[in-house]
Amino acid sequence: MKKQRKIIVGNWKMYPETSERAKEIFAAISRGVRGIKKTEVVICPPSVYLPIFKKSKSKIFSLGAQNVFWEMAGAYTGEVSTKMLSEFGAKFVIVGHSERRRLGETDEAVSKKVSAVIRAGLKAIICIGESERDVNGAYFEFLKNQIKNSLSGLRPADLQKIIIAYEPIWTIGKSYNDAMKPSDIHEMSLYIKKLLSDMYSKEIAFKVPVIYGGSAEVENAFSIMSEGQVDGLLVGHKSLVPEDFIKIVKAADVA
Ligand code: PGA
């Protein structure tokens, strides 16, 4: 099978605190990833910063948003539509991040958002992940339900427009020592692909990129992608540290 391009997504969350700093980080990353060939880099800043970066002509970079609403317009105070994000350069949208699910976002809302993103011609980075591991393996069932519900309503052709980001919540925002082990990541990515095969077909399922997130840092990036055999990483805190993020992108290019 043809090797897919790796995908490194930088999830800036609600950082940095000023647009000046955002520009500096973006410029440093842009300089550092020049020459990257086999990796797609997606930067997801807070959406108010998107217009600043829209003019970037880089072929390596794409822009993404961290959330969206499913309606196109209306009386929905505080929400932003796919069309608005798209106008300001977003090609991707992270949907169902655990930090949003913790604020009350349900699988049903995730599924509506995913459909809206795909209908708008954007790509959805759909986050799933268990909050804890139990000896009986109940997390397998939990993930199965999360995937089924978050993807409900998608037709087989829509799967070309999604990326699954597996982010075990207990590994997020720590250090590389606390990330999941590459062998376990491999097991989980196979499990996710098997679920998608059962829901759609093997052919379709194996084309859906599965990436890992949760304390991906310079120290573990290469082994997660090579031994863990995932298609890329969703990087949180280290995506705001240009020298580290650049090294992570370079690791993806050789993994
Ligand atoms: P982290 O965050 O890299 O800081 O663990 C990942 C994420 O929450 O997307």
Coordinates of N, CA, C and O in Angstrom, one line a residue, residues 180-249:
M180 N 1.4 7.6 25.9 CA 1.2 6.2 25.7 C 2.4 5.6 25.0 O 3.1 6.2 24.2
K181 N 2.6 4.3 25.4 CA 3.8 3.6 24.7 C 3.5 3.3 23.3 O 2.3 3.0 22.9
P182 N 4.5 3.4 22.4 CA 4.3 3.1 21.0 C 3.6 1.8 20.7 O 2.7 1.8 19.8
S183 N 3.9 0.8 21.5 CA 3.3 -0.5 21.2 C 1.8 -0.5 21.5 O 0.9 -1.0 20.7
D184 N 1.4 0.2 22.5 CA 0.0 0.4 22.9 C -0.7 1.3 21.8 O -1.9 1.1 21.5
I185 N 0.0 2.3 21.4 CA -0.6 3.2 20.3 C -0.8 2.4 19.1 O -1.9 2.5 18.4
H186 N 0.1 1.5 18.7 CA -0.1 0.7 17.5 C -1.4 -0.2 17.7 O -2.2 -0.3 16.8
E187 N -1.5 -0.8 18.9 CA -2.7 -1.6 19.1 C -4.0 -0.8 18.9 O -4.9 -1.2 18.3
M188 N -4.0 0.4 19.5 CA -5.2 1.2 19.4 C -5.5 1.7 18.0 O -6.6 1.8 17.6
S189 N -4.4 2.0 17.2 CA -4.7 2.4 15.9 C -5.2 1.3 15.0 O -6.1 1.5 14.2
L190 N -4.8 0.1 15.3 CA -5.3 -1.1 14.6 C -6.8 -1.3 15.0 O -7.6 -1.6 14.2
Y191 N -7.0 -1.1 16.3 CA -8.4 -1.3 16.8 C -9.4 -0.3 16.1 O -10.4 -0.6 15.6
I192 N -8.9 1.0 16.0 CA -9.7 2.0 15.4 C -10.0 1.7 13.9 O -11.1 1.8 13.4
K193 N -8.9 1.2 13.2 CA -9.1 0.8 11.8 C -10.0 -0.4 11.6 O -10.8 -0.4 10.7
K194 N -9.9 -1.3 12.6 CA -10.8 -2.5 12.5 C -12.3 -2.0 12.7 O -13.2 -2.5 12.0
L195 N -12.5 -1.1 13.6 CA -13.9 -0.6 13.8 C -14.4 0.1 12.6 O -15.5 -0.2 12.1
L196 N -13.5 0.9 11.9 CA -14.0 1.6 10.7 C -14.2 0.6 9.6 O -15.1 0.7 8.8
S197 N -13.4 -0.5 9.6 CA -13.6 -1.6 8.5 C -15.0 -2.2 8.7 O -15.7 -2.5 7.8
D198 N -15.3 -2.5 10.0 CA -16.6 -3.1 10.3 C -17.7 -2.2 9.9 O -18.8 -2.6 9.5
M199 N -17.5 -0.9 10.1 CA -18.6 0.1 9.9 C -18.8 0.4 8.4 O -19.9 0.7 7.9
Y200 N -17.6 0.4 7.7 CA -17.7 0.7 6.2 C -17.1 -0.4 5.5 O -17.7 -1.4 5.3
S201 N -15.8 -0.3 5.0 CA -15.1 -1.4 4.4 C -13.7 -1.3 4.7 O -13.2 -0.2 5.1
K202 N -13.0 -2.4 4.5 CA -11.5 -2.4 4.8 C -10.8 -1.4 4.0 O -10.0 -0.6 4.4
E203 N -11.2 -1.4 2.7 CA -10.5 -0.5 1.8 C -10.7 1.0 2.2 O -9.7 1.8 2.1
I204 N -11.9 1.4 2.6 CA -12.1 2.8 3.0 C -11.4 3.0 4.3 O -10.7 4.0 4.5
A205 N -11.5 2.1 5.2 CA -11.0 2.3 6.6 C -9.5 2.5 6.6 O -9.0 3.4 7.3
F206 N -8.8 1.8 5.8 CA -7.3 1.9 5.8 C -6.8 3.2 5.1 O -5.6 3.5 5.2
K207 N -7.7 3.9 4.5 CA -7.3 5.2 4.0 C -7.5 6.4 4.9 O -7.0 7.5 4.7
V208 N -8.2 6.1 6.0 CA -8.5 7.2 7.0 C -7.2 7.3 7.9 O -6.8 6.4 8.6
P209 N -6.6 8.5 7.9 CA -5.5 8.7 8.7 C -5.9 8.6 10.2 O -6.9 9.2 10.6
V210 N -5.1 7.9 11.0 CA -5.3 7.8 12.4 C -4.0 8.5 13.0 O -2.9 8.0 12.8
I211 N -4.2 9.5 13.8 CA -3.1 10.2 14.4 C -3.2 10.1 15.9 O -4.3 9.8 16.5
Y212 N -2.1 10.3 16.6 CA -2.1 10.2 18.1 C -1.8 11.6 18.7 O -1.1 12.4 18.2
G213 N -2.5 11.8 19.8 CA -2.2 13.0 20.6 C -2.2 12.7 22.1 O -2.9 11.9 22.6
G214 N -1.4 13.5 22.8 CA -1.2 13.3 24.2 C 0.2 13.3 24.6 O 0.9 12.2 24.6
S215 N 0.8 14.5 24.9 CA 2.2 14.6 25.3 C 3.1 14.1 24.3 O 4.1 13.4 24.6
A216 N 2.9 14.4 23.0 CA 3.8 14.1 22.0 C 4.9 15.2 22.0 O 4.5 16.4 22.0
E217 N 6.1 14.9 22.2 CA 7.2 15.8 22.3 C 8.3 15.4 21.4 O 8.2 14.4 20.7
V218 N 9.4 16.1 21.4 CA 10.6 15.8 20.6 C 11.0 14.4 20.9 O 11.4 13.6 20.0
E219 N 11.1 14.1 22.2 CA 11.7 12.8 22.6 C 10.9 11.5 22.1 O 11.5 10.5 22.0
N220 N 9.6 11.6 22.0 CA 8.9 10.4 21.6 C 8.2 10.5 20.2 O 7.6 9.5 19.8
A221 N 8.3 11.6 19.5 CA 7.6 11.8 18.3 C 8.0 10.7 17.3 O 7.1 10.1 16.7
F222 N 9.2 10.5 17.1 CA 9.7 9.5 16.0 C 9.2 8.1 16.4 O 8.6 7.4 15.6
S223 N 9.4 7.7 17.6 CA 9.0 6.3 18.0 C 7.5 6.1 17.9 O 7.0 5.1 17.5
I224 N 6.7 7.2 18.3 CA 5.2 7.0 18.2 C 4.8 6.8 16.7 O 4.0 5.9 16.5
M225 N 5.5 7.5 15.8 CA 5.1 7.4 14.4 C 5.6 6.1 13.8 O 5.0 5.5 13.0
S226 N 6.9 5.7 14.1 CA 7.5 4.6 13.5 C 7.0 3.3 14.1 O 6.3 2.4 13.5
E227 N 7.2 3.1 15.4 CA 6.8 1.9 16.1 C 5.3 1.9 16.3 O 4.6 0.9 16.2
G228 N 4.7 3.0 16.7 CA 3.3 3.1 16.9 C 2.5 3.0 15.6 O 1.3 2.8 15.6
Q229 N 3.2 3.3 14.5 CA 2.6 3.2 13.2 C 1.3 4.0 13.0 O 0.3 3.5 12.5
V230 N 1.3 5.2 13.5 CA 0.2 6.1 13.3 C 0.6 7.1 12.1 O 1.8 7.2 11.8
D231 N -0.4 7.8 11.6 CA -0.2 8.6 10.4 C 0.2 10.0 10.8 O 0.3 10.9 9.9
G232 N 0.4 10.3 12.1 CA 0.9 11.6 12.4 C 0.5 11.9 13.9 O 0.2 11.0 14.7
L233 N 0.6 13.2 14.3 CA 0.4 13.5 15.7 C -0.5 14.8 15.8 O -0.4 15.7 14.9
L234 N -1.2 14.8 16.9 CA -1.9 16.1 17.3 C -1.1 16.6 18.5 O -1.0 16.0 19.5
V235 N -0.4 17.7 18.3 CA 0.5 18.3 19.3 C -0.1 19.5 19.9 O -0.5 20.4 19.3
G236 N -0.2 19.4 21.3 CA -0.7 20.6 22.0 C 0.4 21.5 22.4 O 0.9 22.3 21.7
H237 N 0.8 21.4 23.7 CA 1.7 22.4 24.3 C 3.0 22.6 23.5 O 3.5 23.7 23.4
K238 N 3.5 21.6 22.9 CA 4.8 21.7 22.1 C 4.6 22.4 20.8 O 5.6 22.8 20.1
S239 N 3.4 22.6 20.3 CA 3.1 23.3 19.1 C 3.4 24.8 19.2 O 3.4 25.5 18.2
L240 N 3.5 25.2 20.5 CA 3.8 26.7 20.7 C 5.2 26.9 21.0 O 5.6 28.1 21.2
V241 N 6.0 25.9 20.9 CA 7.5 26.0 21.1 C 8.1 25.7 19.8 O 8.3 24.6 19.4
P242 N 8.4 26.8 18.9 CA 8.8 26.5 17.6 C 9.9 25.5 17.4 O 9.8 24.6 16.6
E243 N 11.0 25.7 18.2 CA 12.2 24.8 18.0 C 11.8 23.3 18.2 O 12.2 22.4 17.5
D244 N 10.9 23.1 19.1 CA 10.4 21.7 19.4 C 9.5 21.2 18.3 O 9.5 20.1 17.8
F245 N 8.5 22.1 18.0 CA 7.5 21.7 17.0 C 8.2 21.4 15.6 O 7.9 20.4 15.0
I246 N 9.2 22.2 15.3 CA 10.0 22.0 14.0 C 10.6 20.6 14.1 O 10.6 19.8 13.1
K247 N 11.2 20.2 15.2 CA 11.9 18.9 15.3 C 10.8 17.8 15.2 O 11.1 16.7 14.6
I248 N 9.7 18.0 15.7 CA 8.6 17.0 15.6 C 8.2 16.8 14.2 O 8.0 15.7 13.7
V249 N 8.1 17.9 13.4 CA 7.7 17.9 12.0 C 8.8 17.1 11.2 O 8.5 16.3 10.4

